[in-house]
Short mmCIF file of C-alpha atoms in Angstrom, two decimals:
data_model
loop_
_atom_site.label_atom_id
_atom_site.label_comp_id
_atom_site.label_asym_id
_atom_site.label_seq_id
_atom_site.Cartn_x
_atom_site.Cartn_y
_atom_site.Cartn_z
CA MET A 82 77.50 -4.17 53.42
CA THR A 83 75.31 -1.74 55.31
CA SER A 84 73.03 0.56 53.35
CA TRP A 85 74.16 3.71 55.12
CA LEU A 86 77.77 3.04 54.22
CA HIS A 87 76.90 2.21 50.63
CA GLU A 88 74.99 5.47 50.25
CA GLU A 89 77.75 7.54 51.85
CA ARG A 90 80.29 5.94 49.56
CA LEU A 91 78.27 6.66 46.42
CA GLN A 92 77.75 10.25 47.49
CA ALA A 93 81.47 10.71 48.15
CA VAL A 94 82.40 9.31 44.74
CA GLU A 95 79.78 11.47 43.02
CA ALA A 96 81.20 14.55 44.78
CA ALA A 97 84.74 13.72 43.61
CA LEU A 98 83.43 13.19 40.10
CA ARG A 99 81.42 16.42 40.12
CA ASP A 100 84.42 18.35 41.41
CA SER A 101 86.50 17.16 38.45
CA GLY A 102 84.05 18.46 35.85
CA ALA A 103 84.45 15.15 34.00
CA ARG A 104 82.23 14.50 31.00
CA ARG A 105 83.75 11.20 29.80
CA VAL A 106 83.74 8.61 32.58
CA LEU A 107 84.80 4.98 33.02
CA ASP A 108 83.24 2.81 35.73
CA LEU A 109 85.70 -0.05 36.14
CA GLY A 110 84.09 -3.07 37.75
CA CYS A 111 80.66 -1.48 37.46
CA GLY A 112 78.83 -4.63 38.57
CA GLU A 113 75.04 -4.32 38.64
CA GLY A 114 75.37 -0.56 38.48
CA ASP A 115 74.35 1.08 41.75
CA LEU A 116 76.62 3.99 40.81
CA PHE A 117 76.33 3.65 37.05
CA VAL A 118 72.54 4.05 36.99
CA ARG A 119 72.79 7.19 39.14
CA LEU A 120 75.32 8.67 36.74
CA ALA A 121 73.32 7.64 33.68
CA ARG A 122 70.38 9.74 34.88
CA GLN A 123 72.52 12.89 34.86
CA GLU A 124 72.68 15.06 31.75
CA ARG A 125 76.21 16.35 32.26
CA PHE A 126 78.04 13.29 30.94
CA ASP A 127 78.87 12.90 27.25
CA THR A 128 80.09 9.31 27.57
CA LEU A 129 79.63 6.67 30.27
CA ILE A 130 81.37 3.32 29.87
CA GLY A 131 81.07 0.48 32.33
CA ILE A 132 83.26 -2.60 32.24
CA ASP A 133 83.00 -5.78 34.26
CA ILE A 134 84.16 -9.38 33.87
CA CYS A 135 80.76 -10.75 34.93
CA ALA A 136 78.29 -11.09 32.07
CA ALA A 137 75.39 -11.73 34.46
CA SER A 138 76.05 -8.49 36.35
CA LEU A 139 76.12 -6.52 33.11
CA ALA A 140 72.86 -8.13 32.01
CA ARG A 141 71.21 -7.02 35.25
CA LEU A 142 72.63 -3.54 34.75
CA ARG A 143 71.20 -3.39 31.24
CA ASP A 144 67.80 -4.30 32.67
CA ARG A 145 68.07 -1.54 35.27
CA LEU A 146 69.04 1.01 32.63
CA ALA A 147 66.15 -0.07 30.43
CA ARG A 148 63.74 0.66 33.29
CA ALA A 149 65.40 3.97 34.13
CA ASP A 150 64.73 7.30 32.47
CA VAL A 151 68.09 7.67 30.71
CA ARG A 152 69.28 8.49 27.22
CA ALA A 153 71.05 5.43 25.88
CA GLY A 154 73.23 6.98 23.18
CA HIS A 155 76.07 7.94 25.51
CA ILE A 156 76.23 4.60 27.38
CA ASP A 157 78.39 1.58 26.62
CA LEU A 158 78.74 -1.61 28.69
CA ARG A 159 81.52 -4.09 27.99
CA ILE A 160 82.75 -7.42 29.29
CA ALA A 161 86.39 -6.66 29.99
CA SER A 162 89.05 -6.85 32.68
CA MET A 163 90.51 -3.89 34.55
CA VAL A 164 93.96 -5.41 34.27
CA GLN A 165 93.63 -5.80 30.48
CA PRO A 166 91.48 -2.83 29.46
CA PRO A 167 90.48 -2.09 25.86
CA PRO A 168 92.99 0.34 24.32
CA ASP A 169 90.30 2.74 23.06
CA LEU A 170 89.50 3.74 26.66
CA ARG A 171 92.73 5.69 27.08
CA GLY A 172 92.58 9.34 28.10
CA PHE A 173 89.11 9.61 29.66
CA ASP A 174 88.32 12.43 32.07
CA CYS A 175 87.78 10.14 35.04
CA ALA A 176 87.95 6.46 35.97
CA LEU A 177 86.11 5.05 38.98
CA LEU A 178 86.97 1.89 40.94
CA VAL A 179 84.32 1.70 43.64
CA GLU A 180 84.86 -1.27 45.98
CA THR A 181 86.43 -3.25 43.17
CA ILE A 182 90.19 -3.26 43.75
CA GLU A 183 89.85 -5.65 46.71
CA HIS A 184 88.40 -8.25 44.31
CA THR A 185 91.69 -8.29 42.36
CA ASP A 186 94.14 -11.13 42.84
CA PRO A 187 97.06 -9.55 44.77
CA ALA A 188 99.42 -11.06 42.20
CA HIS A 189 97.75 -8.85 39.56
CA LEU A 190 97.94 -5.53 41.42
CA SER A 191 101.09 -4.46 39.59
CA GLN A 192 99.38 -5.23 36.30
CA LEU A 193 96.36 -3.21 37.40
CA LYS A 194 98.61 -0.30 38.32
CA ARG A 195 100.17 -0.30 34.85
CA ALA A 196 96.82 -0.67 33.12
CA LEU A 197 95.14 2.10 35.07
CA PHE A 198 97.82 4.75 35.40
CA HIS A 199 99.98 4.11 32.33
CA GLN A 200 97.68 2.60 29.70
CA LEU A 201 94.25 4.11 30.44
CA ARG A 202 95.78 7.26 31.98
CA PRO A 203 92.61 9.22 32.80
CA ASP A 204 92.85 12.76 34.13
CA ARG A 205 91.31 11.68 37.44
CA VAL A 206 91.05 8.31 39.19
CA VAL A 207 88.78 7.64 42.18
CA ILE A 208 89.31 4.45 44.20
CA THR A 209 87.37 3.32 47.25
CA THR A 210 88.08 0.18 49.26
CA PRO A 211 87.28 -1.18 52.74
CA ASN A 212 89.44 -0.11 55.66
CA ALA A 213 90.47 -3.36 57.31
CA GLU A 214 91.10 -1.61 60.62
CA PHE A 215 87.40 -0.75 60.92
CA ASN A 216 86.19 -4.34 60.51
CA ALA A 217 85.93 -5.04 64.23
CA LEU A 218 83.39 -2.24 64.60
CA LEU A 219 81.27 -3.89 61.91
CA GLY A 220 81.31 -7.22 63.75
CA VAL A 221 83.77 -8.92 61.37
CA PRO A 222 85.67 -11.65 63.25
CA ALA A 223 89.43 -11.31 63.55
CA GLY A 224 91.23 -12.82 60.59
CA ARG A 225 88.16 -12.60 58.36
CA MET A 226 87.22 -10.19 55.60
CA ARG A 227 83.92 -8.40 55.07
CA ARG A 228 82.97 -10.49 52.06
CA SER A 229 84.01 -13.95 50.98
CA ASP A 230 84.83 -12.73 47.45
CA HIS A 231 87.38 -10.17 48.66
CA ARG A 232 90.92 -11.20 47.84
CA PHE A 233 92.44 -8.81 50.39
CA GLU A 234 91.53 -5.81 52.53
CA TRP A 235 94.01 -3.03 53.18
CA THR A 236 94.72 -1.05 56.31
CA ARG A 237 94.95 2.71 55.83
CA ALA A 238 98.75 2.57 55.77
CA GLU A 239 98.78 -0.22 53.18
CA PHE A 240 96.29 1.58 50.94
CA GLN A 241 98.16 4.86 51.13
CA ALA A 242 101.48 3.16 50.42
CA TRP A 243 100.14 1.44 47.28
CA CYS A 244 98.45 4.62 46.05
CA GLY A 245 101.50 6.75 46.78
CA GLN A 246 103.74 4.46 44.76
CA ALA A 247 101.22 4.40 41.90
CA ALA A 248 100.96 8.18 41.86
CA GLN A 249 104.67 8.85 42.06
CA GLY A 250 105.46 6.35 39.33
CA ALA A 251 102.94 7.74 36.86
CA GLY A 252 102.93 11.50 37.38
CA TYR A 253 99.78 11.81 39.49
CA ARG A 254 99.10 13.44 42.81
CA VAL A 255 96.82 11.63 45.24
CA MET A 256 94.68 12.75 48.16
CA PHE A 257 92.94 10.56 50.74
CA SER A 258 89.69 10.86 52.67
CA ASP A 259 87.51 8.80 54.98
CA VAL A 260 84.06 7.53 54.03
CA GLY A 261 81.57 6.25 56.60
CA GLY A 262 82.47 7.48 60.04
CA ALA A 263 85.73 8.57 61.61
CA HIS A 264 86.81 6.51 64.59
CA PRO A 265 89.71 8.24 66.40
CA ASP A 266 91.89 5.12 66.27
CA LEU A 267 90.45 2.93 63.52
CA GLY A 268 89.49 5.51 60.90
CA ALA A 269 86.42 5.11 58.72
CA ALA A 270 84.62 2.10 57.29
CA SER A 271 85.87 2.86 53.79
CA GLN A 272 88.80 4.81 52.45
CA MET A 273 88.96 6.84 49.25
CA ALA A 274 91.86 7.99 47.11
CA VAL A 275 91.49 10.66 44.42
CA PHE A 276 94.32 10.83 41.88
CA ASP A 277 94.83 13.74 39.50
CA LEU A 278 97.18 13.67 36.56
CA ALA A 279 99.73 16.22 37.67
CA HIS A 280 100.55 18.05 34.43
CA ALA A 281 101.73 21.15 36.30
CA TRP A 282 103.12 19.58 39.47
CA GLN A 283 106.88 20.06 39.53
CA ASP A 284 107.38 20.64 43.25
CA GLY A 285 109.53 17.57 43.90
CA LYS A 286 107.19 16.11 46.54
CA ASP A 287 106.22 12.47 46.70
CA GLY A 288 102.80 13.17 45.21
CA THR A 289 100.67 12.37 48.26
CA GLU A 290 98.40 14.55 50.33
CA SER A 291 95.63 13.96 52.83
CA TRP A 292 92.46 15.74 53.79
CA THR A 293 89.65 15.17 56.24
CA GLU A 294 85.95 15.83 55.91
#
């Protein structure tokens, strides 16, 4: 993963989070906390919860937080699965899945959809994932994925189809944007979906929109 792309991705997610005005935030699959530490340094959040299935990653994140200038009272880190989330995390302002969904077993994607959009049901969901179409420009050989621990990588059409079905089935609207370049044929290195719980949306559309930056 190139550093420029990683930084652009984090900035894009932070912008989507800032735009929502969220104060209670879930970082699902927080890992070692490149995003989580940045958020923990900001005063505007009342609650930050990170979950991950890897105890070693959470231990490294705790070490990073201990070295950072953050107030610890609003932070909670838990060993947990995105597909079986703790029930007390329902109804947060925003949930973030930053380069984590592609680590999910494809057989569990329906379970993840239910857990995220029906059980947790945050007001906003932000998902980023690699754009498989861009891989050739990053030097990834045909038939390979960017990382050996990825279980799949979606094209733009596949990502938008999954997100559109998730949004329509749970009462969300979803908008898409590119992160990390904008090739005229292959799109960007990463793709981002921002879902909003559509309390007031009764227009009969399929719940999907797109925008470009």
